[in-house]
Amino acid sequence: MSKWVINENLCKGCGICIARCPLKILAFADHLTPKGVHPAAMTDEAKCTSCAICARSCPDVAIEIYKEEK
Amino acid sequence: MAEKVLMKGNEAIGEAAVLAGCRYYFGYPITPQSELPAYLSKRLPEVDGVFVQAESEVAAINMVYGAGSAGARVMTSSSSPGISLKQEGISYIAGAEIPCMLVNVVRGGPGLGNIAPAQSDYWQATRGGGHGDYRTLVLAPNSVQEMADMTVAGFEFADRFRNPVLLLSDGVLGQMMEPVTLPDPVDYDVNSKKWALGYNGKEKSERNLCSSIFLDVDELEEHNWHLYQKYQVMTDLFSTGEYKDFAVEEHLCDDAEIILVGYGIISRILKTVVEKCRKRGIKAGLVRPKVLWPYPAQVFERLAKTANQFLVVEMSCGQMVEDVKLSVNGKKPVYFFGRTGGTIPSDFEILNEVDKLVRPD
Amino acid sequence: MKKIFSRPESMSKKPFHYCPGCDHGVVHRLIAEVIDELEIKNRTIGVAPVGCSVFAYDYFDVDFNQAPHGRAPAVATGIKRVRPDSIVFTYQGDGDLAAIGTAEIIHAANRGENITAVFINNAIYGMTGGQMAPTSLIGMKTQTSPYGRDAATAGHPIHMSEMIATLESPVYVTRVTVNNPANLMKTKKALLNAFTLQKEGKGFSFVEVVSTCPTNWGKKPTDAHKWLTENMLPVFKLGTFKDTQGVEKS
């Protein structure tokens, strides 16, 4: 299971999460959603710290964040 | 039989509202209805009720919208210019189907007009008043007793039909003192409406919405036809159904050649005119609509077969006369006599009009 | 895997109709989180305005009234007086609250109604297509100020928080923004303070959120936050203008 889960039906491709990711590991995907936008996508999940800044910044509450339990 | 008490019309409305279970009043000062908010500002705290003097009529009607949405029996009152300001809110309330009681103690218009009694808000009252396809139930008392009784009935109608109810009064009735038998108190439960905001009997998954917006064209059309059907049900109940006797008073109409028509304070003068006519050998009768919308058209349809002519008397330049003409539907002539600007026509001048119609030479 | 972040329970599942990058969604979510955290979902009643957030009732899983333009504080007054144990909040934009509804917000605040008013200030009318608002900046070009807002004819941006803070009754008046993650968390705290004050019966609270309108500003969502920071925040200074209960110190 991923740490970073996006609901592409909610994403409007505004890019705020991409701009705010402190590790710059989010980018626009090449594919289009049914709404016709390039959704945000994770490029390097291994680096993700599950800080959730992307999810908290998302105006459409499209992102869910999980963290590995120690 | 309960004891009679001497009360002003405006105060009788206030006490009757309390007895009907109304615990919320929101208003803004305007003459000539000030006795009503003054009465309730004293009375409501005695019964753990709420009186708020709002910043404007616009705010007051929206407080009514909120309180009605939350399931309460709620009332506001005003006079003509203030009712104009409330029309926006009344339209929303009608669209969202929120029960509430509205009182218009009508004064002279247009504009600021004056503070004298008038009946020139008939169109505004019976045609909806605000924007959109909607109706308010309009009650027209002609005595202090009826002001009390119709207030109680109004709250019941409002709840039954989920619709605003307007009590259309005027400065004379509001200020008039008469003995009145007050109605029995009603124990109203604010949690009796399942659709209300904050209704406490809901399942956890349920939520309630009070709204008049239907952005989708099909949804709005469906909603408007739903409202129309409701208005049809109301029309049936007040014309041929259980409220048909509530809706209209007929006096000496069976053999009448001329039917006088008037509501509110005018109807009391017309009763005197009818008696004077009869003494002079003129077969006159009186129709007094007590409900102005839905209009008691069926009475006029029937009487158009037996009477020769109709004379509508109003304290306006002629508003209700249009409904009488629609109801009589060209079968017999309908005449009009009106005074406006605050003058109440005397029985003498109305009798003079009758004379002119009955004895044209 | 442990869930760190997901949709709050008090939000409905319905996708927002808002434009890409619009701050309404973020503020909606923060309010829903506060409702969850205070465990008041079953007794919260919202009042939606007229404007872009007219459909706010679709996005919260709580009871709602949809009020006429500018009248939300009056409607909320009626609801709260009937149901004093409920938690009532209004949600209004700058056209709704600071133009047509100026009287209603000022007097609800002045009566000290025990409600929470959330004010989204993005200096423009969004729903109707980008007209000048009472909070539009001097020189700001909009559909109805094509030469830029001119103070000589259109006056200056209205500072609602400062005005409301002059009244004696309100207990909490604050201006926040969601232009970056740190400010976003401050907005969450402000909303939590405001709803908590109401829950404790302390009185009227007002949270102004300086927000973006990327579409009508003609800016990319990410650029809109930069524009907000550089242009709006110097005019609409962040801070708390009234805190009679000392919630920010505790």
mmCIF file of N, CA, C and O in Angstrom, chain C residues 83-135:
data_model
loop_
_atom_site.group_PDB
_atom_site.id
_atom_site.type_symbol
_atom_site.label_atom_id
_atom_site.label_comp_id
_atom_site.label_asym_id
_atom_site.label_seq_id
_atom_site.Cartn_x
_atom_site.Cartn_y
_atom_site.Cartn_z
ATOM 1 N N ARG C 83 -32.461 27.172 18.747
ATOM 2 C CA ARG C 83 -31.689 26.003 19.183
ATOM 3 C C ARG C 83 -30.351 26.439 19.774
ATOM 4 O O ARG C 83 -29.297 26.305 19.140
ATOM 5 N N PRO C 84 -30.406 26.966 21.001
ATOM 6 C CA PRO C 84 -29.171 27.488 21.617
ATOM 7 C C PRO C 84 -28.102 26.421 21.859
ATOM 8 O O PRO C 84 -26.923 26.751 21.996
ATOM 9 N N ASP C 85 -28.490 25.142 21.875
ATOM 10 C CA ASP C 85 -27.492 24.090 22.088
ATOM 11 C C ASP C 85 -26.815 23.655 20.798
ATOM 12 O O ASP C 85 -25.871 22.861 20.828
ATOM 13 N N SER C 86 -27.296 24.158 19.668
ATOM 14 C CA SER C 86 -26.638 23.784 18.421
ATOM 15 C C SER C 86 -25.435 24.708 18.204
ATOM 16 O O SER C 86 -25.302 25.750 18.839
ATOM 17 N N ILE C 87 -24.552 24.275 17.299
ATOM 18 C CA ILE C 87 -23.392 25.103 16.930
ATOM 19 C C ILE C 87 -23.685 25.655 15.549
ATOM 20 O O ILE C 87 -23.816 24.907 14.588
ATOM 21 N N VAL C 88 -23.831 26.977 15.470
ATOM 22 C CA VAL C 88 -24.262 27.606 14.217
ATOM 23 C C VAL C 88 -23.110 28.414 13.621
ATOM 24 O O VAL C 88 -22.525 29.257 14.308
ATOM 25 N N PHE C 89 -22.791 28.136 12.369
ATOM 26 C CA PHE C 89 -21.776 28.958 11.709
ATOM 27 C C PHE C 89 -22.287 29.480 10.370
ATOM 28 O O PHE C 89 -23.092 28.854 9.708
ATOM 29 N N THR C 90 -21.810 30.679 10.035
ATOM 30 C CA THR C 90 -22.110 31.263 8.735
ATOM 31 C C THR C 90 -20.845 31.234 7.904
ATOM 32 O O THR C 90 -19.733 31.232 8.434
ATOM 33 N N TYR C 91 -21.006 31.217 6.601
ATOM 34 C CA TYR C 91 -19.869 31.168 5.680
ATOM 35 C C TYR C 91 -20.198 32.125 4.545
ATOM 36 O O TYR C 91 -21.143 31.892 3.799
ATOM 37 N N GLN C 92 -19.464 33.225 4.445
ATOM 38 C CA GLN C 92 -19.819 34.266 3.469
ATOM 39 C C GLN C 92 -18.585 34.812 2.765
ATOM 40 O O GLN C 92 -17.507 34.891 3.360
ATOM 41 N N GLY C 93 -18.783 35.267 1.550
ATOM 42 C CA GLY C 93 -17.708 35.932 0.826
ATOM 43 C C GLY C 93 -17.760 37.434 1.018
ATOM 44 O O GLY C 93 -18.586 37.945 1.782
ATOM 45 N N ASP C 94 -16.883 38.160 0.290
ATOM 46 C CA ASP C 94 -16.783 39.609 0.558
ATOM 47 C C ASP C 94 -17.946 40.405 -0.027
ATOM 48 O O ASP C 94 -18.341 41.410 0.542
ATOM 49 N N GLY C 95 -18.517 39.951 -1.161
ATOM 50 C CA GLY C 95 -19.686 40.649 -1.677
ATOM 51 C C GLY C 95 -20.857 40.460 -0.739
ATOM 52 O O GLY C 95 -21.584 41.397 -0.411
ATOM 53 N N ASP C 96 -21.025 39.231 -0.305
ATOM 54 C CA ASP C 96 -22.138 38.858 0.571
ATOM 55 C C ASP C 96 -22.050 39.556 1.921
ATOM 56 O O ASP C 96 -23.010 40.158 2.388
ATOM 57 N N LEU C 97 -20.880 39.494 2.542
ATOM 58 C CA LEU C 97 -20.731 39.985 3.919
ATOM 59 C C LEU C 97 -20.409 41.475 3.994
ATOM 60 O O LEU C 97 -20.916 42.178 4.875
ATOM 61 N N ALA C 98 -19.548 41.950 3.074
ATOM 62 C CA ALA C 98 -19.025 43.318 3.233
ATOM 63 C C ALA C 98 -19.737 44.348 2.368
ATOM 64 O O ALA C 98 -19.483 45.527 2.485
ATOM 65 N N ALA C 99 -20.656 43.872 1.468
ATOM 66 C CA ALA C 99 -21.432 44.834 0.673
ATOM 67 C C ALA C 99 -22.901 44.730 1.061
ATOM 68 O O ALA C 99 -23.371 45.399 1.968
ATOM 69 N N ILE C 100 -23.602 43.789 0.440
ATOM 70 C CA ILE C 100 -25.057 43.726 0.628
ATOM 71 C C ILE C 100 -25.436 43.330 2.053
ATOM 72 O O ILE C 100 -26.494 43.698 2.544
ATOM 73 N N GLY C 101 -24.556 42.609 2.727
ATOM 74 C CA GLY C 101 -24.894 42.130 4.072
ATOM 75 C C GLY C 101 -24.187 42.864 5.196
ATOM 76 O O GLY C 101 -24.072 42.333 6.311
ATOM 77 N N THR C 102 -23.725 44.074 4.933
ATOM 78 C CA THR C 102 -22.968 44.800 5.964
ATOM 79 C C THR C 102 -23.781 44.982 7.242
ATOM 80 O O THR C 102 -23.273 44.780 8.350
ATOM 81 N N ALA C 103 -25.049 45.360 7.079
ATOM 82 C CA ALA C 103 -25.867 45.604 8.271
ATOM 83 C C ALA C 103 -26.027 44.327 9.093
ATOM 84 O O ALA C 103 -25.888 44.344 10.320
ATOM 85 N N GLU C 104 -26.308 43.216 8.412
ATOM 86 C CA GLU C 104 -26.586 41.973 9.140
ATOM 87 C C GLU C 104 -25.371 41.496 9.929
ATOM 88 O O GLU C 104 -25.504 41.051 11.074
ATOM 89 N N ILE C 105 -24.174 41.577 9.338
ATOM 90 C CA ILE C 105 -23.003 41.062 10.061
ATOM 91 C C ILE C 105 -22.672 41.979 11.247
ATOM 92 O O ILE C 105 -22.372 41.517 12.347
ATOM 93 N N ILE C 106 -22.756 43.298 11.018
ATOM 94 C CA ILE C 106 -22.413 44.242 12.087
ATOM 95 C C ILE C 106 -23.362 44.049 13.278
ATOM 96 O O ILE C 106 -22.946 44.020 14.441
ATOM 97 N N HIS C 107 -24.655 43.913 12.987
ATOM 98 C CA HIS C 107 -25.620 43.838 14.090
ATOM 99 C C HIS C 107 -25.653 42.470 14.764
ATOM 100 O O HIS C 107 -25.893 42.391 15.970
ATOM 101 N N ALA C 108 -25.391 41.409 14.009
ATOM 102 C CA ALA C 108 -25.278 40.095 14.663
ATOM 103 C C ALA C 108 -24.083 40.126 15.607
ATOM 104 O O ALA C 108 -24.141 39.628 16.739
ATOM 105 N N ALA C 109 -22.985 40.740 15.135
ATOM 106 C CA ALA C 109 -21.787 40.873 15.975
ATOM 107 C C ALA C 109 -22.085 41.738 17.195
ATOM 108 O O ALA C 109 -21.703 41.422 18.319
ATOM 109 N N ASN C 110 -22.805 42.820 16.960
ATOM 110 C CA ASN C 110 -23.078 43.762 18.050
ATOM 111 C C ASN C 110 -24.032 43.190 19.089
ATOM 112 O O ASN C 110 -23.950 43.534 20.272
ATOM 113 N N ARG C 111 -24.943 42.305 18.648
ATOM 114 C CA ARG C 111 -25.816 41.644 19.620
ATOM 115 C C ARG C 111 -25.056 40.564 20.381
ATOM 116 O O ARG C 111 -25.556 40.023 21.351
ATOM 117 N N GLY C 112 -23.873 40.240 19.850
ATOM 118 C CA GLY C 112 -23.096 39.189 20.487
ATOM 119 C C GLY C 112 -23.735 37.825 20.338
ATOM 120 O O GLY C 112 -23.664 36.989 21.243
ATOM 121 N N GLU C 113 -24.367 37.601 19.176
ATOM 122 C CA GLU C 113 -24.963 36.280 18.931
ATOM 123 C C GLU C 113 -23.891 35.214 19.132
ATOM 124 O O GLU C 113 -22.757 35.371 18.673
ATOM 125 N N ASN C 114 -24.271 34.140 19.782
ATOM 126 C CA ASN C 114 -23.285 33.080 20.043
ATOM 127 C C ASN C 114 -23.147 32.177 18.812
ATOM 128 O O ASN C 114 -23.554 31.015 18.809
ATOM 129 N N ILE C 115 -22.592 32.784 17.758
ATOM 130 C CA ILE C 115 -22.389 32.063 16.506
ATOM 131 C C ILE C 115 -20.955 32.309 16.025
ATOM 132 O O ILE C 115 -20.243 33.158 16.573
ATOM 133 N N THR C 116 -20.538 31.565 14.995
ATOM 134 C CA THR C 116 -19.205 31.736 14.416
ATOM 135 C C THR C 116 -19.377 32.176 12.965
ATOM 136 O O THR C 116 -20.024 31.482 12.182
ATOM 137 N N ALA C 117 -18.804 33.328 12.629
ATOM 138 C CA ALA C 117 -18.902 33.846 11.264
ATOM 139 C C ALA C 117 -17.563 33.662 10.562
ATOM 140 O O ALA C 117 -16.537 34.142 11.041
ATOM 141 N N VAL C 118 -17.592 32.958 9.430
ATOM 142 C CA VAL C 118 -16.380 32.776 8.628
ATOM 143 C C VAL C 118 -16.523 33.651 7.386
ATOM 144 O O VAL C 118 -17.536 33.597 6.689
ATOM 145 N N PHE C 119 -15.496 34.460 7.170
ATOM 146 C CA PHE C 119 -15.540 35.462 6.093
ATOM 147 C C PHE C 119 -14.399 35.213 5.121
ATOM 148 O O PHE C 119 -13.231 35.314 5.483
ATOM 149 N N ILE C 120 -14.748 34.862 3.890
ATOM 150 C CA ILE C 120 -13.746 34.621 2.854
ATOM 151 C C ILE C 120 -13.555 35.913 2.065
ATOM 152 O O ILE C 120 -14.456 36.351 1.345
ATOM 153 N N ASN C 121 -12.395 36.521 2.224
ATOM 154 C CA ASN C 121 -12.090 37.784 1.546
ATOM 155 C C ASN C 121 -11.078 37.549 0.437
ATOM 156 O O ASN C 121 -9.899 37.341 0.697
ATOM 157 N N ASN C 122 -11.585 37.544 -0.819
ATOM 158 C CA ASN C 122 -10.655 37.415 -1.938
ATOM 159 C C ASN C 122 -10.751 38.617 -2.868
ATOM 160 O O ASN C 122 -10.349 38.566 -4.025
ATOM 161 N N ALA C 123 -11.317 39.697 -2.354
ATOM 162 C CA ALA C 123 -11.274 41.002 -3.022
ATOM 163 C C ALA C 123 -11.986 41.038 -4.367
ATOM 164 O O ALA C 123 -11.694 41.893 -5.205
ATOM 165 N N ILE C 124 -12.937 40.107 -4.565
ATOM 166 C CA ILE C 124 -13.623 40.100 -5.857
ATOM 167 C C ILE C 124 -14.916 39.296 -5.745
ATOM 168 O O ILE C 124 -15.050 38.459 -4.853
ATOM 169 N N TYR C 125 -15.881 39.610 -6.624
ATOM 170 C CA TYR C 125 -17.085 38.775 -6.745
ATOM 171 C C TYR C 125 -16.736 37.614 -7.668
ATOM 172 O O TYR C 125 -16.436 37.838 -8.844
ATOM 173 N N GLY C 126 -16.769 36.394 -7.161
ATOM 174 C CA GLY C 126 -16.391 35.250 -7.974
ATOM 175 C C GLY C 126 -17.531 34.737 -8.832
ATOM 176 O O GLY C 126 -17.441 34.656 -10.051
ATOM 177 N N MET C 127 -18.651 34.416 -8.182
ATOM 178 C CA MET C 127 -19.765 33.735 -8.844
ATOM 179 C C MET C 127 -20.290 34.494 -10.052
ATOM 180 O O MET C 127 -20.629 33.910 -11.067
ATOM 181 N N THR C 128 -20.359 35.821 -9.932
ATOM 182 C CA THR C 128 -20.963 36.612 -11.007
ATOM 183 C C THR C 128 -19.956 36.987 -12.085
ATOM 184 O O THR C 128 -20.302 37.694 -13.027
ATOM 185 N N GLY C 129 -18.698 36.578 -11.911
ATOM 186 C CA GLY C 129 -17.747 36.756 -13.000
ATOM 187 C C GLY C 129 -16.668 37.801 -12.798
ATOM 188 O O GLY C 129 -16.104 38.309 -13.760
ATOM 189 N N GLY C 130 -16.396 38.138 -11.536
ATOM 190 C CA GLY C 130 -15.217 38.962 -11.268
ATOM 191 C C GLY C 130 -15.448 40.449 -11.222
ATOM 192 O O GLY C 130 -14.677 41.230 -11.797
ATOM 193 N N GLN C 131 -16.497 40.880 -10.527
ATOM 194 C CA GLN C 131 -16.733 42.323 -10.376
ATOM 195 C C GLN C 131 -15.985 42.865 -9.157
ATOM 196 O O GLN C 131 -15.558 42.121 -8.274
ATOM 197 N N MET C 132 -15.884 44.194 -9.099
ATOM 198 C CA MET C 132 -15.220 44.847 -7.976
ATOM 199 C C MET C 132 -15.988 44.577 -6.685
ATOM 200 O O MET C 132 -17.211 44.664 -6.648
ATOM 201 N N ALA C 133 -15.243 44.263 -5.632
ATOM 202 C CA ALA C 133 -15.833 44.024 -4.316
ATOM 203 C C ALA C 133 -15.479 45.186 -3.394
ATOM 204 O O ALA C 133 -14.591 45.979 -3.702
ATOM 205 N N PRO C 134 -16.165 45.267 -2.236
ATOM 206 C CA PRO C 134 -15.798 46.325 -1.280
ATOM 207 C C PRO C 134 -14.363 46.169 -0.787
ATOM 208 O O PRO C 134 -13.766 47.132 -0.294
ATOM 209 N N THR C 135 -13.827 44.950 -0.933
ATOM 210 C CA THR C 135 -12.466 44.691 -0.467
ATOM 211 C C THR C 135 -11.447 44.704 -1.603
ATOM 212 O O THR C 135 -10.263 44.415 -1.376
#
